[in-house]
mmCIF file of C-alpha atoms in Angstrom:
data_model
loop_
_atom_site.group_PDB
_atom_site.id
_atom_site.type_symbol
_atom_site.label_atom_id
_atom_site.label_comp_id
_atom_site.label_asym_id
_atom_site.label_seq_id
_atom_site.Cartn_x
_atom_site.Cartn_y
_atom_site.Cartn_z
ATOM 1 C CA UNK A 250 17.402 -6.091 -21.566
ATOM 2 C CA UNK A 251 16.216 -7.974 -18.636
ATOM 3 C CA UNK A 252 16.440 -6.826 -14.970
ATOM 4 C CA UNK A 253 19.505 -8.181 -13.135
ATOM 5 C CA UNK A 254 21.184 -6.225 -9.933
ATOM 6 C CA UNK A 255 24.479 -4.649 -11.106
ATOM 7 C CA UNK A 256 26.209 -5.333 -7.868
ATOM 8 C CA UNK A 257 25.417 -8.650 -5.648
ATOM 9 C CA UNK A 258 27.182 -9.335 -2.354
ATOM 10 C CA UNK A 259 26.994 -13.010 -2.184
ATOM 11 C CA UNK A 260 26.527 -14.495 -6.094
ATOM 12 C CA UNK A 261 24.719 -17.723 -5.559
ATOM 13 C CA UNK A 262 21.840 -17.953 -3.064
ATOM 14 C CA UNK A 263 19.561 -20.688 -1.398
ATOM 15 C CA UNK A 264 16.085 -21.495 -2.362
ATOM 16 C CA UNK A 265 14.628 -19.955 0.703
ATOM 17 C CA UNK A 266 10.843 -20.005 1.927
ATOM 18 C CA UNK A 267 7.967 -17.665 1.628
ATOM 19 C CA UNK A 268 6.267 -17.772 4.786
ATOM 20 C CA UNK A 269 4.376 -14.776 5.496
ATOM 21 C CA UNK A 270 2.288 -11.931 3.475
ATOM 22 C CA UNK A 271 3.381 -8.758 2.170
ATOM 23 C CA UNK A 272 3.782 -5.937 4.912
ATOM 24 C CA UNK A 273 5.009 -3.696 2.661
ATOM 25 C CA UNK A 274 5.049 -3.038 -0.919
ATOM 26 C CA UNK A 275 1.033 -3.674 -0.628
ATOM 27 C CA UNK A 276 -0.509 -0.709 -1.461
ATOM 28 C CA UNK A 277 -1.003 1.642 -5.055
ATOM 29 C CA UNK A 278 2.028 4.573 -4.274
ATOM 30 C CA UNK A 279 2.968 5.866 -7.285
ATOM 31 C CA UNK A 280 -0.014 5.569 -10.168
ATOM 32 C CA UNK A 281 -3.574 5.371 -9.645
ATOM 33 C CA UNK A 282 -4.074 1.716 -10.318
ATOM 34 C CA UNK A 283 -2.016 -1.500 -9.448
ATOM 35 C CA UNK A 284 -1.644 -4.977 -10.001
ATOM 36 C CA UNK A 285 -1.675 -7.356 -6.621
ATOM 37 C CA UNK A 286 -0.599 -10.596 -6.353
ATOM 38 C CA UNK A 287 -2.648 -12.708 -4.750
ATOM 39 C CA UNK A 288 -0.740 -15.834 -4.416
ATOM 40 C CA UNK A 289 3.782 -16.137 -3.660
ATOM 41 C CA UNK A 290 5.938 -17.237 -5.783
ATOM 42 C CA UNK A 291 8.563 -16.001 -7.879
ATOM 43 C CA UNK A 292 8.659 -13.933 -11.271
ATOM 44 C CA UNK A 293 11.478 -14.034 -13.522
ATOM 45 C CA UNK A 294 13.096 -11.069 -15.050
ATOM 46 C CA UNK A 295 11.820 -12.261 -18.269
ATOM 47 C CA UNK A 296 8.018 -12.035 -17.004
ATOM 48 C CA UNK A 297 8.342 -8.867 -15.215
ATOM 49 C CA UNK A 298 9.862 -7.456 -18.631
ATOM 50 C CA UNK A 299 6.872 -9.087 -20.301
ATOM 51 C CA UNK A 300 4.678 -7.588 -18.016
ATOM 52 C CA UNK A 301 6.111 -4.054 -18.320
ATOM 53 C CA UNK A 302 5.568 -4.562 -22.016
ATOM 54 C CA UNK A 303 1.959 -5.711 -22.558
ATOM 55 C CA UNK A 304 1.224 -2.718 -20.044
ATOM 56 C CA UNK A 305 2.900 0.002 -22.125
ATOM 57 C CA UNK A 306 1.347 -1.327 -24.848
ATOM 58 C CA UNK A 307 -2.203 -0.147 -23.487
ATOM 59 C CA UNK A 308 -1.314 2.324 -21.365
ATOM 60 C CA UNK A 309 1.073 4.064 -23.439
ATOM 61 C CA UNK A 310 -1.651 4.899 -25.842
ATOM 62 C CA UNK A 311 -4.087 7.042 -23.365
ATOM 63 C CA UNK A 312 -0.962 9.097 -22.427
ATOM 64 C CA UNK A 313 -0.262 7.054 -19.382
ATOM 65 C CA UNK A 314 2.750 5.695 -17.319
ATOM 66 C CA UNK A 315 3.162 2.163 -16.121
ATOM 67 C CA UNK A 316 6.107 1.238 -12.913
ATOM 68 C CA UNK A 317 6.983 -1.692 -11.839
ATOM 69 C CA UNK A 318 7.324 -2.394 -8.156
ATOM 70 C CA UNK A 319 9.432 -5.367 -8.146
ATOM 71 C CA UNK A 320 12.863 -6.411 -8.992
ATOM 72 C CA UNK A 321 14.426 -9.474 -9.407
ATOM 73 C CA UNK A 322 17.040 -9.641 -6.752
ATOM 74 C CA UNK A 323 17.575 -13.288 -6.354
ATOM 75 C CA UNK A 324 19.958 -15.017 -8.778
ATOM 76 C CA UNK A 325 18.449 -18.801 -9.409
ATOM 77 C CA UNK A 326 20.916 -21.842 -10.480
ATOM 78 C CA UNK A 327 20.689 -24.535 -12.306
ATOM 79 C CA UNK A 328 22.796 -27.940 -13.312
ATOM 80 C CA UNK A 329 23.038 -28.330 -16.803
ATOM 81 C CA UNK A 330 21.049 -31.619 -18.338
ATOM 82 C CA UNK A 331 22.607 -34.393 -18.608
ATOM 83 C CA UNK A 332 25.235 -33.956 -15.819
ATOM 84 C CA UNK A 333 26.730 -35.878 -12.856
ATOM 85 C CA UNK A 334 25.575 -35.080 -9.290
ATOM 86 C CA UNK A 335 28.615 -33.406 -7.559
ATOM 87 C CA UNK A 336 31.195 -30.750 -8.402
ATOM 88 C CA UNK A 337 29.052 -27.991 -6.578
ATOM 89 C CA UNK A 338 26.153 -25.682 -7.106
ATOM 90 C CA UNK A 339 25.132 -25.057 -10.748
ATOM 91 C CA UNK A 340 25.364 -21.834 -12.526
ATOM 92 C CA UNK A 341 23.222 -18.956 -12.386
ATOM 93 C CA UNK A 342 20.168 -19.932 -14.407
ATOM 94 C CA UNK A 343 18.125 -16.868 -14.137
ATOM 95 C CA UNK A 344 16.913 -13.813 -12.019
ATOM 96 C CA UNK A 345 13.645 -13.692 -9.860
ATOM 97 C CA UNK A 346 11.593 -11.154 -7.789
ATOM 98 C CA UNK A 347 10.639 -13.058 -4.711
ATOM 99 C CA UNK A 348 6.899 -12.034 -4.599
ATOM 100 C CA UNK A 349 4.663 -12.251 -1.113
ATOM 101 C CA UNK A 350 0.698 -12.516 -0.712
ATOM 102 C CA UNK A 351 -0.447 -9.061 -1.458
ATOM 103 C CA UNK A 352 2.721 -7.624 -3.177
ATOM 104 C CA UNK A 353 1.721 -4.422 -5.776
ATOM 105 C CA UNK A 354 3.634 -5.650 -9.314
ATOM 106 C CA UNK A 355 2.757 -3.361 -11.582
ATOM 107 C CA UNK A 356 1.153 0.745 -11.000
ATOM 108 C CA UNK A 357 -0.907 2.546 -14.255
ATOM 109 C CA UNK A 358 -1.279 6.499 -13.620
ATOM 110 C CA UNK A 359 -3.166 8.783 -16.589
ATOM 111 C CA UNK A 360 -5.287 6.614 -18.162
ATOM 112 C CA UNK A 361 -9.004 6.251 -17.687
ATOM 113 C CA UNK A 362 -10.276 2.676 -15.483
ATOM 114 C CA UNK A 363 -11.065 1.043 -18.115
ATOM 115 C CA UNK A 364 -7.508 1.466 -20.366
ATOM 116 C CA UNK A 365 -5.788 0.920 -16.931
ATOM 117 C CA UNK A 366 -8.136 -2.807 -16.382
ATOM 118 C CA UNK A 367 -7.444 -3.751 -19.596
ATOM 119 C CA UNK A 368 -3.277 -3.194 -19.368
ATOM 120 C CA UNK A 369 -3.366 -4.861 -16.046
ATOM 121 C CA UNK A 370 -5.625 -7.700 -17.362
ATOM 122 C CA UNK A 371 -3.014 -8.010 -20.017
ATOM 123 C CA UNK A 372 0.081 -8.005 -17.908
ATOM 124 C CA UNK A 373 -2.252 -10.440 -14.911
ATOM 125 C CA UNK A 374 -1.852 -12.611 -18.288
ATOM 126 C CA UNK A 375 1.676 -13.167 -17.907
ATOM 127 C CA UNK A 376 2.438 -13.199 -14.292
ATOM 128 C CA UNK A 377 3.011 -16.842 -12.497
ATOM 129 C CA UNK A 378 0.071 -16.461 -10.055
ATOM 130 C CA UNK A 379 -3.122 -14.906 -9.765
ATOM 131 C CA UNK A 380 -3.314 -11.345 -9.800
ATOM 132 C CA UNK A 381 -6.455 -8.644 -8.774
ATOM 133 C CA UNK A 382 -6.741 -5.137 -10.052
ATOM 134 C CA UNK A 383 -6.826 -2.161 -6.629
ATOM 135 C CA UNK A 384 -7.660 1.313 -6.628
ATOM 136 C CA UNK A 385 -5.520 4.036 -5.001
ATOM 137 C CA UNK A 386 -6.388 4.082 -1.315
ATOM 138 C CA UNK A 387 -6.694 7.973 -0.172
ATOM 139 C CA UNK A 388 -5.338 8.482 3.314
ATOM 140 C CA UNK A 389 -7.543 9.241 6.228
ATOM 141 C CA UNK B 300 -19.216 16.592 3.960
ATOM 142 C CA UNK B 301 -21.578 14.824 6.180
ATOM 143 C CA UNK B 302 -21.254 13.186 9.255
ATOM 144 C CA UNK B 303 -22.332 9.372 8.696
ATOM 145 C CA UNK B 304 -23.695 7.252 11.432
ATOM 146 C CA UNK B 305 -21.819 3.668 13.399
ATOM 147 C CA UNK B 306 -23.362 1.509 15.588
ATOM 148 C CA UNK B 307 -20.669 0.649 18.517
ATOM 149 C CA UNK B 308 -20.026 -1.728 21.157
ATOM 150 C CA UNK B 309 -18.332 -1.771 24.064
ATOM 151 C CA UNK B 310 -15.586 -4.367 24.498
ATOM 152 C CA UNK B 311 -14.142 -6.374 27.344
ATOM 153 C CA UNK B 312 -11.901 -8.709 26.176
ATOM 154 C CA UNK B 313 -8.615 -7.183 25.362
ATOM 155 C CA UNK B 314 -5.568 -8.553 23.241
ATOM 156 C CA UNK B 315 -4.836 -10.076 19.778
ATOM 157 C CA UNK B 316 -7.022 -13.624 20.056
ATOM 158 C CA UNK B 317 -9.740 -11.660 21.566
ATOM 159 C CA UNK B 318 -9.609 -9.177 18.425
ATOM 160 C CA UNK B 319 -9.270 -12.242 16.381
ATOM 161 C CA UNK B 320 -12.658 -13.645 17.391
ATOM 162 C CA UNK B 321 -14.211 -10.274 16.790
ATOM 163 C CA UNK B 322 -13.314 -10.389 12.787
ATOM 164 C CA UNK B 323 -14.300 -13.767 12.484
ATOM 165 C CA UNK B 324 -17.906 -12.252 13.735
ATOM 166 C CA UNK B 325 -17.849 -9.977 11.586
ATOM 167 C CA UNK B 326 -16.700 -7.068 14.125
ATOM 168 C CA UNK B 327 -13.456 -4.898 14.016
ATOM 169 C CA UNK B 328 -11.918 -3.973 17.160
ATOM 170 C CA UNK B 329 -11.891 0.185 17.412
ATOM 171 C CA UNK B 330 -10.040 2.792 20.040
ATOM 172 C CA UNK B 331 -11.867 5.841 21.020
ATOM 173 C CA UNK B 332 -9.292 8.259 22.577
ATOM 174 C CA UNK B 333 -8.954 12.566 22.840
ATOM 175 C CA UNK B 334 -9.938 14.828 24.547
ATOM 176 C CA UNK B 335 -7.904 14.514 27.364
ATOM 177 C CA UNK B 336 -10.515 11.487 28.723
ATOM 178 C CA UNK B 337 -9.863 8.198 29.056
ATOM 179 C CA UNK B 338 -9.749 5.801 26.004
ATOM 180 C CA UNK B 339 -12.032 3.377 25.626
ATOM 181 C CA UNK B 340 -12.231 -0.063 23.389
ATOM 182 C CA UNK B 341 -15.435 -0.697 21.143
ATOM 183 C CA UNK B 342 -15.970 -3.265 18.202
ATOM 184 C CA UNK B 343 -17.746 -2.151 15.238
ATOM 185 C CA UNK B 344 -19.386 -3.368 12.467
ATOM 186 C CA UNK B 345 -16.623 -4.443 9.647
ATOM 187 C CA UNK B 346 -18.709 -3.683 6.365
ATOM 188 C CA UNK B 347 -20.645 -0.600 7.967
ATOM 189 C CA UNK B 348 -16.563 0.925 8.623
ATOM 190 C CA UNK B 349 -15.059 -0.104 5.306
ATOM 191 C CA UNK B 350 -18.198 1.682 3.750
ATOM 192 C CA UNK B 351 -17.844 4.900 5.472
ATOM 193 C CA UNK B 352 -14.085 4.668 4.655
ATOM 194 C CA UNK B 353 -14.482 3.666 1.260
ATOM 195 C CA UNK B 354 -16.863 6.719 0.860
ATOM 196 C CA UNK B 355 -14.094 9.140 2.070
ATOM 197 C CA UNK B 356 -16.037 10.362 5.494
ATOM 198 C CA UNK B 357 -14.205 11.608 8.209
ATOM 199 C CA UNK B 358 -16.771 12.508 10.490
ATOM 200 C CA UNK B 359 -18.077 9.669 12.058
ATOM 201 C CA UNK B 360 -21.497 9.891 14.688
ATOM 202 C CA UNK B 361 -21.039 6.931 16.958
ATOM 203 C CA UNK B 362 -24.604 5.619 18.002
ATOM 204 C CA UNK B 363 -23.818 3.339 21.288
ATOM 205 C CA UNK B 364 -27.251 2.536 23.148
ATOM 206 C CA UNK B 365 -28.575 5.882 23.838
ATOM 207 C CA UNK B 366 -25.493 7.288 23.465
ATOM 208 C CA UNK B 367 -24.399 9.264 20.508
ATOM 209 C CA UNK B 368 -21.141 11.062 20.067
ATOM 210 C CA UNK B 369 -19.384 12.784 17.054
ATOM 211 C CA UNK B 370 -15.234 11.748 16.400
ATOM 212 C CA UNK B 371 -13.010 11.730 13.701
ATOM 213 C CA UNK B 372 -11.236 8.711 11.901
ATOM 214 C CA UNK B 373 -7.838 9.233 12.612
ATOM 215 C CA UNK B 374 -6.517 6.047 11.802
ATOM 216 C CA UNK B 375 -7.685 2.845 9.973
ATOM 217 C CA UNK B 376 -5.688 -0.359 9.506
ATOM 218 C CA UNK B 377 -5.457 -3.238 6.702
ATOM 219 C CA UNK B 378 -4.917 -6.613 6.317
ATOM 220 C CA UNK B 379 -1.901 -7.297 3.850
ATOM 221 C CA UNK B 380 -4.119 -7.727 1.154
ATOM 222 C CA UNK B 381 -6.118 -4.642 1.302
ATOM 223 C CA UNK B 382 -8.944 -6.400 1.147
ATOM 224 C CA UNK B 383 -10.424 -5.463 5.303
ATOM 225 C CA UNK B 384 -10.117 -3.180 8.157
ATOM 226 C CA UNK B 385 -8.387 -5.050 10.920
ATOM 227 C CA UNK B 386 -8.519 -1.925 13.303
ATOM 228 C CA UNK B 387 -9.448 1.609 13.060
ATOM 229 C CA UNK B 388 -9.059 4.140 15.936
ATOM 230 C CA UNK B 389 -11.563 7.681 16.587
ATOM 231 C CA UNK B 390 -10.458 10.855 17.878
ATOM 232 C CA UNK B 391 -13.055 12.678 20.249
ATOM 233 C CA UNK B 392 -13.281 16.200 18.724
ATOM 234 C CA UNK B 393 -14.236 19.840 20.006
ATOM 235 C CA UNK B 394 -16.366 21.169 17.126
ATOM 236 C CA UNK B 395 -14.163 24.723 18.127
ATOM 237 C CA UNK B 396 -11.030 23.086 17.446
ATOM 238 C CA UNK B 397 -9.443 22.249 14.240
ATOM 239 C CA UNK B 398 -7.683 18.673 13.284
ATOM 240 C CA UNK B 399 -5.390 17.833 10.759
ATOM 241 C CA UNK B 400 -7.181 15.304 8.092
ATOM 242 C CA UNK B 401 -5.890 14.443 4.143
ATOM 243 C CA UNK B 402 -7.965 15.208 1.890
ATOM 244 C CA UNK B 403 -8.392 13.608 -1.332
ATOM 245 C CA UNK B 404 -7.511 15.742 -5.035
ATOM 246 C CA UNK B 405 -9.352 15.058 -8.301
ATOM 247 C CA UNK B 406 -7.937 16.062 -11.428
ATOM 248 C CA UNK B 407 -10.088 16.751 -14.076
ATOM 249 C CA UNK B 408 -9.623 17.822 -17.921
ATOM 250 C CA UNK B 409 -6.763 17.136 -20.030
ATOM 251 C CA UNK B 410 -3.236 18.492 -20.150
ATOM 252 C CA UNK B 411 -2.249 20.509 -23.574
ATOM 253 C CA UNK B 412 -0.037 18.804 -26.099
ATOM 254 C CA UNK B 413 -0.224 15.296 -24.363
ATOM 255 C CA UNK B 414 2.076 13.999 -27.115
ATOM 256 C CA UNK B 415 4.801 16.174 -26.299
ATOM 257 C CA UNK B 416 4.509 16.333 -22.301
ATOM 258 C CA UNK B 417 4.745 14.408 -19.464
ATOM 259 C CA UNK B 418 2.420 15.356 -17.099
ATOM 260 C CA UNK B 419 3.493 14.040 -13.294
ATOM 261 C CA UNK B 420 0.835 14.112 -10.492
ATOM 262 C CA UNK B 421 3.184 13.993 -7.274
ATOM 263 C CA UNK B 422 0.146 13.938 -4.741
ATOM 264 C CA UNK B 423 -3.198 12.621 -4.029
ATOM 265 C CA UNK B 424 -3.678 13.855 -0.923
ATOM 266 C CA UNK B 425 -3.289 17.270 0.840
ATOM 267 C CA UNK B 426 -3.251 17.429 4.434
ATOM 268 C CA UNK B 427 -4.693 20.772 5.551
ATOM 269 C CA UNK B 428 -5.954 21.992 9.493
ATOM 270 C CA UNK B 429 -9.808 22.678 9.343
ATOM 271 C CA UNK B 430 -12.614 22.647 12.010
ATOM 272 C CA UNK B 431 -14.034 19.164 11.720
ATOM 273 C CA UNK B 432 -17.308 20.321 10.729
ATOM 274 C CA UNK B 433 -15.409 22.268 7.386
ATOM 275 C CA UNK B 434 -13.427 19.102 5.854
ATOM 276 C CA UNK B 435 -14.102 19.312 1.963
ATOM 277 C CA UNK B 436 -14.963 16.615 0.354
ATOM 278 C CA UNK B 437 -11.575 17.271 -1.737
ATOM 279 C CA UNK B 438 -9.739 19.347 -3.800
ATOM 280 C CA UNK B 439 -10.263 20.181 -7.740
ATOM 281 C CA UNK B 440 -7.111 20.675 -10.112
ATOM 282 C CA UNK B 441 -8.206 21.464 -14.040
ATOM 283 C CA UNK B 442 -5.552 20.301 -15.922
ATOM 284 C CA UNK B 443 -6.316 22.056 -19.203
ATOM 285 C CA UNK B 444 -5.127 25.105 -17.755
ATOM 286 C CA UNK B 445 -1.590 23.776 -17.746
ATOM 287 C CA UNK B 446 0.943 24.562 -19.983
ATOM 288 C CA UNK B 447 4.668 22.514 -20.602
ATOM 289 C CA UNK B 448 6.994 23.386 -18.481
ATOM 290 C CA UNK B 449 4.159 24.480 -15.443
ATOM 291 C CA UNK B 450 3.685 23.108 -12.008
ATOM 292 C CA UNK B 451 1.521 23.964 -9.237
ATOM 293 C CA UNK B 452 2.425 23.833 -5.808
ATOM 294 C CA UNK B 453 0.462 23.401 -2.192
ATOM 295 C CA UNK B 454 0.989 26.724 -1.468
ATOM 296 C CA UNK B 455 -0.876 27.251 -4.965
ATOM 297 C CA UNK B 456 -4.127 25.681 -4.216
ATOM 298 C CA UNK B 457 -7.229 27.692 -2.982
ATOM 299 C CA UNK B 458 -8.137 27.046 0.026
ATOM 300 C CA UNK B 459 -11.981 26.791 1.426
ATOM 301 C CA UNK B 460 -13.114 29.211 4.403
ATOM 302 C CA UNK B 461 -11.671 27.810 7.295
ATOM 303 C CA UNK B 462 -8.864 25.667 5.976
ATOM 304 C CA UNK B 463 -5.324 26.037 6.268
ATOM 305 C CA UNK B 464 -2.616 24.063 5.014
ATOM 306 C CA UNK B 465 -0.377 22.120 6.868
ATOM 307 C CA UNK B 466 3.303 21.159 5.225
ATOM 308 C CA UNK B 467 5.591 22.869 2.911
ATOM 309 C CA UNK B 468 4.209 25.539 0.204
ATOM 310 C CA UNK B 469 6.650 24.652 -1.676
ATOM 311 C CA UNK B 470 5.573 21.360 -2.127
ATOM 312 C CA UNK B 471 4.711 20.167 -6.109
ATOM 313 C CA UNK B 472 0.906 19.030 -6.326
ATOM 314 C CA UNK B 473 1.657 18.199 -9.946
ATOM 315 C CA UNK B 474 4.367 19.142 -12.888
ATOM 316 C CA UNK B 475 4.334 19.280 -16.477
ATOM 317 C CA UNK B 476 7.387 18.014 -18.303
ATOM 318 C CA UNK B 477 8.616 18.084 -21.338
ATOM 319 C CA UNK B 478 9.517 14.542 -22.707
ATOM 320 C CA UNK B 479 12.703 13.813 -23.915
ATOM 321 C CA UNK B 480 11.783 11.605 -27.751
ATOM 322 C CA UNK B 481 13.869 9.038 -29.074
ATOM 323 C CA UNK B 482 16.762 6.568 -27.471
ATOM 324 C CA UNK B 483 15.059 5.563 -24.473
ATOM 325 C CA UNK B 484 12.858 2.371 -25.503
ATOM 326 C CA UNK B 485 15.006 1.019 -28.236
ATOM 327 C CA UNK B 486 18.147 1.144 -25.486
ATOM 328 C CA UNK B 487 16.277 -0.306 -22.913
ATOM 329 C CA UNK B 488 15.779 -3.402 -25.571
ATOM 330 C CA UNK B 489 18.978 -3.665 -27.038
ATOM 331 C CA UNK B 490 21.095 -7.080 -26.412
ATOM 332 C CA UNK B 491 19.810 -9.562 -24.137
ATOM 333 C CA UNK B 492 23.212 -10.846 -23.412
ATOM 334 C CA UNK B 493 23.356 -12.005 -19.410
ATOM 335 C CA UNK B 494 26.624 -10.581 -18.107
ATOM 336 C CA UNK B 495 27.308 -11.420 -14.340
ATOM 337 C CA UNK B 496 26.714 -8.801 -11.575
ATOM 338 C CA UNK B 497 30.042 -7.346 -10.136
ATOM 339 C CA UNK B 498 30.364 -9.200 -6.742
ATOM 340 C CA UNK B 499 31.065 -7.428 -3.459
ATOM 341 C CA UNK B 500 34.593 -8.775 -1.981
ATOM 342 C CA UNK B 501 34.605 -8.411 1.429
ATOM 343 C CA UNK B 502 38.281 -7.919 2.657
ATOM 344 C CA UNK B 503 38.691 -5.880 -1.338
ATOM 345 C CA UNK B 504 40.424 -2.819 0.653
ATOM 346 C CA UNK B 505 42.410 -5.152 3.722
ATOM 347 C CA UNK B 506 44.420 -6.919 0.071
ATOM 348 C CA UNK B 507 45.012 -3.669 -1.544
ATOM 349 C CA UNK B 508 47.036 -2.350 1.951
#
């Protein structure tokens, strides 16, 4: 099933803007290999469970672990074809992940570099915008 | 490890366009501070840094003129992308007094009965209190020696000569689980049905009264 909050406070929302890059959420926390985006934009629950799928697929089989860093908060409406302007905002269409410059997707832990490049270059497949391959950073 | 070698600068012009104009160059603006002296502001070179950090040194000689001095990365900063260093600041050490650094840990080997175990690597990094000439380059944990069910903790690890770790004991490095077969995928795929997120009323508990 795709990703959708359980609880919302507000259940319609604006478009919004994506102005700045990712101050947070840019760095490899949890595996040792993630997938950055390199570009904003939006991914739908249906990509990110896409995503989470093709990775599995690879990583899965060298006894690894794939998470996802991003969750599709932001419900997105539209009006149905065929309709007359008016009679307010549209229904809720489907849910998106607002994504930043920079923003870690997708982490692979376990698996060798080159099972974990070629999950990630399967899941960079289905994302909306380009997408890099980083290494865990060790602290200083 | 050893000590690798920076050429420095000394720098005049202070504040963020200033430091802008130094990455365009090619130059990353750097603090040098410790000791009880006063700090001082340098530029250094951007790919000569990200090398040495890349590499995992900690002990840094800074060559300035005639000038040469040993100090410690204590800090390093990056752009949102992760791509460059944007700042990095230097502690001035005392060769007789220890700092607190991270140091990396490799695992190596393969857990038993992968099939049937879930093997959970809760940290990279250990941050220990050495004398800055004793940092190891990092820490070894052979995996093959774990068993389901087995975890080792900070307090667990061996330490070098010298070293002494600084946190909890108690802290899981890594832990071996058992994993649970069955149910989990095939729920998570069931139904694709979109049912409508329960909405937060506001004023839910002024009604109720």
């Amino acid at each position: 099933m795709a990703l959708m909050p359980k609880r919302v406070k507000h259940r319609k929302q604006g478009r919004g803007r994506i102005r700045t890059k990712a101050n947070r959420g840019n760095t490899v926390a949890f595996g040792d290999y993630g997938l950055q985006a390199l570009e904003p934009g939006w991914i739908t629950a249906r990509q990110i469970e896409a995503g989470r799928v093709s990775a599995n697929q690879v990583a899965r089989t060298g006894g690894g672990r794939v998470w996802i860093r991003i969750f599709p908060h932001k419900p997105v409406t539209s009006t149905p074809l065929e309709t007359r302007m008016g009679k307010g905002k549209g229904d809720i269409d489907f849910w998106c992940a607002v994504i930043k410059e920079g923003t870690v997707l997708y982490e692979v832990g376990g698996v060798p570099e080159d099972l974990a490049k070629k999950a990630l270059a399967r899941t960079a497949h289905k994302m909306p915008m380009r997408c890099r391959m980083i290494k865990r950073r060790h602290k200083v | 490890m050893e000590s690798a070698k920076l050429e420095v600068k000394d720098r005049t012009e202070m504040g963020s366009a200033a430091s802008r104009r130094f990455r365009r160059e090619g130059l990353v603006p750097v603090n040098l501070y410790g000791l009880a002296r006063p700090p001082r502001a340098m530029v250094a070179g951007q790919h000569e840094l990200e090398q040495l950090v890349d590499r995992g040194y900690h002990i840094v000689e800074l060559h300035q003129e005639d000038k040469t001095q040993v100090v410690l990365i204590q800090d390093v900063q990056w752009d949102p992308i992760g791509s460059s260093i944007v700042h990095a600041d230097f502690l001035r050490i005392d060769r007789d007094k220890p700092v607190h650094v991270y140091v990396p840990i490799r695992y190596i080997g393969m857990a038993p009965e992968v099939s049937g175990s879930n093997v959970e690597k809760l940290l990279e990094d250990i941050h220990i209190e050495t004398l800055p000439l004793q940092i190891p380059d990092e820490f070894v944990i052979n995996l093959s020696r774990l068993e389901v069910g087995q975890s080792i903790t900070c307090g667990d690890m061996v330490m070098p000569a010298g070293c002494k770790l600084f946190g909890h004991h108690e802290t899981d490095v890594i832990v071996v689980n058992h994993v649970k077969h069955g149910g989990g995928e095939a729920a998570e795929t069931e139904g694709d049905e979109s049912v409508e997120p329960e909405v937060i009323s506001k004023g839910k508990g002024d009604d109720e009264a």
